[in-house]
PDB file of C-alpha atoms in Angstrom:
ATOM      1  CA  ALA A   1      86.090 -52.092-144.004  1.00 85.00           C
ATOM      2  CA  LEU A   2      85.702 -48.451-143.259  1.00 87.00           C
ATOM      3  CA  ALA A   3      86.943 -48.678-139.737  1.00 87.00           C
ATOM      4  CA  ALA A   4      90.003 -50.744-140.656  1.00 85.00           C
ATOM      5  CA  ALA A   5      90.791 -48.180-143.272  1.00 89.00           C
ATOM      6  CA  ASP A   6      90.496 -45.267-140.682  1.00 88.00           C
ATOM      7  CA  GLY A   7      93.965 -43.614-140.005  1.00 87.00           C
ATOM      8  CA  GLN A   8      95.820 -45.933-142.690  1.00 86.00           C
ATOM      9  CA  ASP A   9      97.543 -44.463-145.970  1.00 88.00           C
ATOM     10  CA  ARG A  10      94.680 -45.066-148.318  1.00 86.00           C
ATOM     11  CA  ALA A  11      97.413 -44.815-151.347  1.00 88.00           C
ATOM     12  CA  ASP A  12      98.179 -48.360-149.820  1.00 90.00           C
ATOM     13  CA  ILE A  13      94.429 -49.544-149.361  1.00 92.00           C
ATOM     14  CA  LEU A  14      91.516 -50.105-151.632  1.00 94.00           C
ATOM     15  CA  LEU A  15      87.995 -50.416-150.217  1.00 95.00           C
ATOM     16  CA  GLY A  16      85.825 -52.816-152.261  1.00 94.00           C
ATOM     17  CA  GLY A  17      82.440 -54.243-151.808  1.00 90.00           C
ATOM     18  CA  GLU A  18      78.876 -53.745-152.371  1.00 87.00           C
ATOM     19  CA  ARG A  19      75.234 -53.846-150.904  1.00 85.00           C
ATOM     20  CA  GLY A  20      72.652 -55.191-153.472  1.00 77.00           C
ATOM     21  CA  GLY A  21      75.283 -55.302-156.101  1.00 79.00           C
ATOM     22  CA  GLU A  22      75.768 -51.731-156.005  1.00 83.00           C
ATOM     23  CA  VAL A  23      79.168 -49.980-155.032  1.00 87.00           C
ATOM     24  CA  LEU A  24      79.357 -48.528-151.711  1.00 89.00           C
ATOM     25  CA  GLU A  25      79.499 -44.833-151.418  1.00 90.00           C
ATOM     26  CA  GLY A  26      83.114 -44.122-150.773  1.00 90.00           C
ATOM     27  CA  PHE A  27      84.576 -47.234-151.714  1.00 94.00           C
ATOM     28  CA  ASP A  28      86.907 -47.683-154.711  1.00 94.00           C
ATOM     29  CA  LEU A  29      85.624 -50.696-156.359  1.00 94.00           C
ATOM     30  CA  GLY A  30      82.545 -52.870-156.531  1.00 90.00           C
ATOM     31  CA  LYS A  31      82.150 -56.815-156.582  1.00 85.00           C
ATOM     32  CA  SER A  32      82.854 -57.358-160.144  1.00 88.00           C
ATOM     33  CA  PRO A  33      85.990 -59.687-160.508  1.00 86.00           C
ATOM     34  CA  SER A  34      86.950 -57.397-163.746  1.00 87.00           C
ATOM     35  CA  GLU A  35      87.199 -54.394-161.448  1.00 91.00           C
ATOM     36  CA  TYR A  36      90.309 -56.174-159.588  1.00 91.00           C
ATOM     37  CA  THR A  37      93.245 -56.330-162.194  1.00 92.00           C
ATOM     38  CA  ALA A  38      96.564 -56.689-161.076  1.00 91.00           C
ATOM     39  CA  ASP A  39      97.467 -53.000-162.077  1.00 94.00           C
ATOM     40  CA  ILE A  40      94.770 -51.774-159.678  1.00 94.00           C
ATOM     41  CA  VAL A  41      95.118 -54.352-156.774  1.00 93.00           C
ATOM     42  CA  PHE A  42      99.090 -55.218-157.144  1.00 93.00           C
ATOM     43  CA  GLY A  43     101.003 -54.100-153.911  1.00 91.00           C
ATOM     44  CA  ARG A  44      97.909 -52.719-152.094  1.00 91.00           C
ATOM     45  CA  ARG A  45      95.552 -54.204-149.199  1.00 90.00           C
ATOM     46  CA  VAL A  46      92.192 -54.821-150.265  1.00 91.00           C
ATOM     47  CA  LEU A  47      89.440 -54.385-147.292  1.00 91.00           C
ATOM     48  CA  PHE A  48      86.387 -55.886-148.873  1.00 89.00           C
ATOM     49  CA  THR A  49      82.614 -56.454-147.863  1.00 88.00           C
ATOM     50  CA  THR A  50      79.653 -58.160-149.533  1.00 85.00           C
ATOM     51  CA  THR A  51      76.096 -58.442-148.936  1.00 83.00           C
ATOM     52  CA  ASN A  52      76.363 -62.326-148.357  1.00 85.00           C
ATOM     53  CA  GLY A  53      79.942 -63.182-148.067  1.00 85.00           C
ATOM     54  CA  THR A  54      80.842 -61.203-145.228  1.00 84.00           C
ATOM     55  CA  TRP A  55      77.903 -62.733-143.343  1.00 85.00           C
ATOM     56  CA  ALA A  56      78.895 -66.259-144.276  1.00 89.00           C
ATOM     57  CA  LEU A  57      82.201 -65.714-142.930  1.00 87.00           C
ATOM     58  CA  GLU A  58      80.820 -64.467-139.862  1.00 86.00           C
ATOM     59  CA  HIS A  59      78.587 -67.629-139.743  1.00 86.00           C
ATOM     60  CA  ALA A  60      81.744 -69.974-139.946  1.00 88.00           C
ATOM     61  CA  ARG A  61      83.370 -68.084-136.939  1.00 84.00           C
ATOM     62  CA  LEU A  62      83.409 -71.197-134.798  1.00 86.00           C
ATOM     63  CA  ALA A  63      85.091 -72.977-137.382  1.00 89.00           C
ATOM     64  CA  ASN A  64      88.687 -74.406-136.925  1.00 88.00           C
ATOM     65  CA  THR A  65      89.606 -73.233-140.360  1.00 90.00           C
ATOM     66  CA  THR A  66      87.815 -70.991-142.919  1.00 92.00           C
ATOM     67  CA  ILE A  67      88.699 -71.201-146.335  1.00 93.00           C
ATOM     68  CA  MET A  68      87.244 -69.266-149.269  1.00 92.00           C
ATOM     69  CA  GLY A  69      86.389 -70.803-152.603  1.00 94.00           C
ATOM     70  CA  CYS A  70      84.728 -70.517-155.929  1.00 94.00           C
ATOM     71  CA  LEU A  71      85.098 -71.913-159.367  1.00 96.00           C
ATOM     72  CA  TRP A  72      88.127 -69.686-159.797  1.00 94.00           C
ATOM     73  CA  ASN A  73      90.294 -71.750-157.322  1.00 96.00           C
ATOM     74  CA  LEU A  74      88.111 -75.112-157.551  1.00 97.00           C
ATOM     75  CA  SER A  75      91.210 -77.418-157.626  1.00 95.00           C
ATOM     76  CA  ALA A  76      93.452 -75.301-155.327  1.00 96.00           C
ATOM     77  CA  VAL A  77      90.788 -75.264-152.568  1.00 95.00           C
ATOM     78  CA  ALA A  78      90.281 -79.055-152.961  1.00 94.00           C
ATOM     79  CA  ASP A  79      93.584 -79.703-152.811  1.00 93.00           C
ATOM     80  CA  ALA A  80      94.109 -77.788-149.826  1.00 93.00           C
ATOM     81  CA  VAL A  81      91.027 -79.614-148.085  1.00 92.00           C
ATOM     82  CA  ARG A  82      91.970 -83.197-149.186  1.00 89.00           C
ATOM     83  CA  ASP A  83      93.232 -84.594-145.883  1.00 88.00           C
ATOM     84  CA  ALA A  84      90.529 -82.753-143.690  1.00 88.00           C
ATOM     85  CA  ILE A  85      89.030 -85.222-141.205  1.00 87.00           C
ATOM     86  CA  ASP A  86      85.371 -82.925-141.063  1.00 90.00           C
ATOM     87  CA  LEU A  87      84.654 -80.518-144.112  1.00 92.00           C
ATOM     88  CA  HIS A  88      81.767 -78.297-144.272  1.00 93.00           C
ATOM     89  CA  ILE A  89      80.768 -76.528-147.325  1.00 94.00           C
ATOM     90  CA  LEU A  90      78.990 -73.290-146.356  1.00 93.00           C
ATOM     91  CA  CYS A  91      76.854 -71.581-149.298  1.00 93.00           C
ATOM     92  CA  ALA A  92      76.553 -67.796-148.704  1.00 90.00           C
ATOM     93  CA  GLY A  93      73.299 -67.731-150.532  1.00 87.00           C
ATOM     94  CA  THR A  94      71.512 -64.232-151.837  1.00 82.00           C
ATOM     95  CA  GLY A  95      69.567 -62.284-149.508  1.00 80.00           C
ATOM     96  CA  GLY A  96      69.023 -65.117-146.902  1.00 82.00           C
ATOM     97  CA  LYS A  97      67.931 -67.569-149.754  1.00 85.00           C
ATOM     98  CA  VAL A  98      69.588 -70.565-151.013  1.00 87.00           C
ATOM     99  CA  SER A  99      70.989 -69.724-154.613  1.00 90.00           C
ATOM    100  CA  ARG A 100      71.528 -72.360-157.078  1.00 93.00           C
ATOM    101  CA  GLU A 101      74.937 -70.445-158.395  1.00 93.00           C
ATOM    102  CA  ASP A 102      76.211 -71.481-155.030  1.00 94.00           C
ATOM    103  CA  LEU A 103      74.866 -74.917-155.171  1.00 96.00           C
ATOM    104  CA  LEU A 104      76.571 -75.810-158.126  1.00 97.00           C
ATOM    105  CA  ALA A 105      79.960 -74.565-156.780  1.00 96.00           C
ATOM    106  CA  ALA A 106      79.436 -76.657-154.021  1.00 97.00           C
ATOM    107  CA  GLY A 107      78.584 -79.398-156.274  1.00 97.00           C
ATOM    108  CA  ALA A 108      81.940 -78.902-157.941  1.00 97.00           C
ATOM    109  CA  PHE A 109      83.928 -79.104-155.198  1.00 96.00           C
ATOM    110  CA  VAL A 110      82.190 -82.321-153.917  1.00 96.00           C
ATOM    111  CA  ASP A 111      82.664 -83.647-157.421  1.00 95.00           C
ATOM    112  CA  ARG A 112      86.219 -82.915-157.364  1.00 94.00           C
ATOM    113  CA  LEU A 113      86.848 -84.470-154.159  1.00 92.00           C
ATOM    114  CA  THR A 114      85.012 -87.389-154.434  1.00 91.00           C
ATOM    115  CA  GLY A 115      86.989 -87.962-157.830  1.00 82.00           C
ATOM    116  CA  ASP A 116      90.078 -89.198-156.183  1.00 74.00           C
ATOM    117  CA  GLU A 117      91.134 -92.712-154.224  1.00 73.00           C
ATOM    118  CA  ARG A 118      89.600 -91.302-150.921  1.00 77.00           C
ATOM    119  CA  VAL A 119      86.496 -92.286-149.826  1.00 84.00           C
ATOM    120  CA  TRP A 120      84.264 -89.524-148.309  1.00 88.00           C
ATOM    121  CA  GLN A 121      81.104 -90.062-146.403  1.00 91.00           C
ATOM    122  CA  LEU A 122      78.843 -87.587-147.721  1.00 93.00           C
ATOM    123  CA  ASN A 123      75.221 -86.389-146.259  1.00 95.00           C
ATOM    124  CA  GLU A 124      72.161 -86.026-148.543  1.00 96.00           C
ATOM    125  CA  HIS A 125      72.850 -82.059-149.179  1.00 96.00           C
ATOM    126  CA  ALA A 126      76.306 -82.933-150.406  1.00 95.00           C
ATOM    127  CA  GLU A 127      75.192 -85.814-152.717  1.00 96.00           C
ATOM    128  CA  ALA A 128      72.500 -83.500-153.935  1.00 97.00           C
ATOM    129  CA  VAL A 129      74.625 -80.711-155.088  1.00 96.00           C
ATOM    130  CA  CYS A 130      77.197 -83.207-156.549  1.00 96.00           C
ATOM    131  CA  ARG A 131      74.504 -84.526-158.923  1.00 97.00           C
ATOM    132  CA  GLU A 132      73.326 -80.946-159.895  1.00 96.00           C
ATOM    133  CA  TRP A 133      76.861 -80.306-160.746  1.00 97.00           C
ATOM    134  CA  GLN A 134      77.483 -83.632-162.744  1.00 97.00           C
ATOM    135  CA  GLU A 135      73.968 -83.010-164.350  1.00 98.00           C
ATOM    136  CA  LEU A 136      75.467 -79.672-165.952  1.00 98.00           C
ATOM    137  CA  VAL A 137      78.594 -81.239-166.988  1.00 98.00           C
ATOM    138  CA  THR A 138      76.535 -84.079-168.902  1.00 98.00           C
ATOM    139  CA  THR A 139      74.493 -80.889-170.478  1.00 98.00           C
ATOM    140  CA  ALA A 140      77.219 -79.295-171.438  1.00 98.00           C
ATOM    141  CA  VAL A 141      78.836 -82.235-173.471  1.00 98.00           C
ATOM    142  CA  ALA A 142      75.451 -83.226-174.887  1.00 98.00           C
ATOM    143  CA  LEU A 143      74.775 -79.645-176.132  1.00 97.00           C
ATOM    144  CA  GLY A 144      78.730 -79.277-177.359  1.00 98.00           C
ATOM    145  CA  ARG A 145      79.695 -76.516-174.965  1.00 97.00           C
ATOM    146  CA  THR A 146      82.428 -76.385-172.698  1.00 98.00           C
ATOM    147  CA  THR A 147      81.637 -76.650-168.947  1.00 98.00           C
ATOM    148  CA  GLU A 148      82.390 -73.113-168.544  1.00 97.00           C
ATOM    149  CA  GLN A 149      79.651 -71.902-171.262  1.00 97.00           C
ATOM    150  CA  GLN A 150      77.179 -73.813-169.681  1.00 98.00           C
ATOM    151  CA  VAL A 151      77.875 -72.498-166.062  1.00 97.00           C
ATOM    152  CA  ALA A 152      77.550 -69.125-167.715  1.00 96.00           C
ATOM    153  CA  ASN A 153      74.223 -69.925-169.354  1.00 96.00           C
ATOM    154  CA  GLU A 154      72.769 -71.287-166.287  1.00 96.00           C
ATOM    155  CA  LEU A 155      73.984 -68.465-164.180  1.00 95.00           C
ATOM    156  CA  ARG A 156      71.596 -66.332-166.159  1.00 95.00           C
ATOM    157  CA  GLU A 157      68.720 -67.834-164.482  1.00 93.00           C
ATOM    158  CA  THR A 158      69.909 -68.292-160.955  1.00 90.00           C
ATOM    159  CA  LEU A 159      68.975 -65.423-158.229  1.00 85.00           C
ATOM    160  CA  GLY A 160      72.425 -64.012-158.232  1.00 85.00           C
ATOM    161  CA  GLY A 161      72.537 -64.109-162.126  1.00 89.00           C
ATOM    162  CA  LYS A 162      69.482 -62.242-162.455  1.00 90.00           C
ATOM    163  CA  ASN A 163      70.502 -59.621-160.050  1.00 85.00           C
ATOM    164  CA  LEU A 164      73.651 -58.754-161.925  1.00 87.00           C
ATOM    165  CA  ILE A 165      71.801 -58.776-165.090  1.00 92.00           C
ATOM    166  CA  ALA A 166      69.482 -56.034-163.605  1.00 90.00           C
ATOM    167  CA  ILE A 167      72.642 -53.654-162.700  1.00 87.00           C
ATOM    168  CA  ASP A 168      74.047 -54.488-166.134  1.00 88.00           C
ATOM    169  CA  HIS A 169      76.813 -56.911-164.944  1.00 88.00           C
ATOM    170  CA  ASP A 170      76.148 -59.354-167.630  1.00 89.00           C
ATOM    171  CA  ASP A 171      79.726 -59.578-168.600  1.00 91.00           C
ATOM    172  CA  ASP A 172      80.389 -60.706-164.903  1.00 92.00           C
ATOM    173  CA  LEU A 173      78.362 -64.194-165.689  1.00 94.00           C
ATOM    174  CA  GLU A 174      81.084 -65.430-167.777  1.00 94.00           C
ATOM    175  CA  THR A 175      83.881 -64.302-165.770  1.00 93.00           C
ATOM    176  CA  CYS A 176      82.606 -65.710-162.738  1.00 93.00           C
ATOM    177  CA  ALA A 177      82.035 -69.101-164.878  1.00 96.00           C
ATOM    178  CA  LYS A 178      85.764 -69.537-165.163  1.00 96.00           C
ATOM    179  CA  ILE A 179      87.350 -72.649-163.572  1.00 97.00           C
ATOM    180  CA  ASP A 180      90.660 -73.101-162.103  1.00 97.00           C
ATOM    181  CA  CYS A 181      91.965 -69.765-163.439  1.00 93.00           C
ATOM    182  CA  VAL A 182      93.671 -68.980-159.973  1.00 91.00           C
ATOM    183  CA  GLY A 183      95.585 -71.214-157.512  1.00 93.00           C
ATOM    184  CA  VAL A 184      95.147 -68.938-154.443  1.00 92.00           C
ATOM    185  CA  VAL A 185      93.640 -70.585-151.507  1.00 93.00           C
ATOM    186  CA  PRO A 186      92.364 -67.743-149.220  1.00 91.00           C
ATOM    187  CA  VAL A 187      92.272 -68.733-145.589  1.00 91.00           C
ATOM    188  CA  LEU A 188      90.780 -66.615-142.696  1.00 86.00           C
ATOM    189  CA  ASP A 189      93.254 -65.480-140.019  1.00 81.00           C
ATOM    190  CA  ARG A 190      90.620 -64.802-137.188  1.00 74.00           C
ATOM    191  CA  LYS A 191      93.095 -62.946-135.065  1.00 72.00           C
ATOM    192  CA  ARG A 192      93.671 -60.394-137.784  1.00 69.00           C
ATOM    193  CA  GLY A 193      90.210 -60.592-139.260  1.00 64.00           C
ATOM    194  CA  VAL A 194      91.813 -60.971-142.787  1.00 67.00           C
ATOM    195  CA  LEU A 195      91.976 -63.574-145.640  1.00 67.00           C
ATOM    196  CA  VAL A 196      95.616 -64.732-146.309  1.00 69.00           C
ATOM    197  CA  PRO A 197      96.704 -66.849-149.186  1.00 70.00           C
ATOM    198  CA  LYS A 198      97.721 -70.333-148.202  1.00 67.00           C
TER     199      LYS A 198
END
């Protein structure tokens, strides 16, 4: 990110990212979604790096197409990949460990994709994360909560959620639990090394 910003007009660029949840020295923003408001980022290029997400993108470097997804763009990403022949969902994890927040999001994608008329052949991992997501939705109904409220509640017990709480970013848990609040599908442009909206 620093190399890409070098020699460019800093008025047009924002450096965003974190290591271990903390804003990087010399960067404008951290990783909290609430920092990236329209009045701050509109019309500017954001160079972004994270502890886990950047490594996940590197891990997927041989894929024909790499799309970034989360609960925020769940339906948009599901629609974008609906006609795929072969689909792999890669969870970034936390510090090299499997994280439940990623598994829940993966389960939400699998559930969304398998809810239409197309028949998908799922491996055991896809089936397992889909069951996890369906259990979360069922629990939300049983407790009289919305799915987003249940996600936020469960995030408090995840590795990533505990990391956010430890650095006083509790509010991010509710923000990250929002579903379908944006319709943007970021696709990795390998030649330029950037994510572009689809």
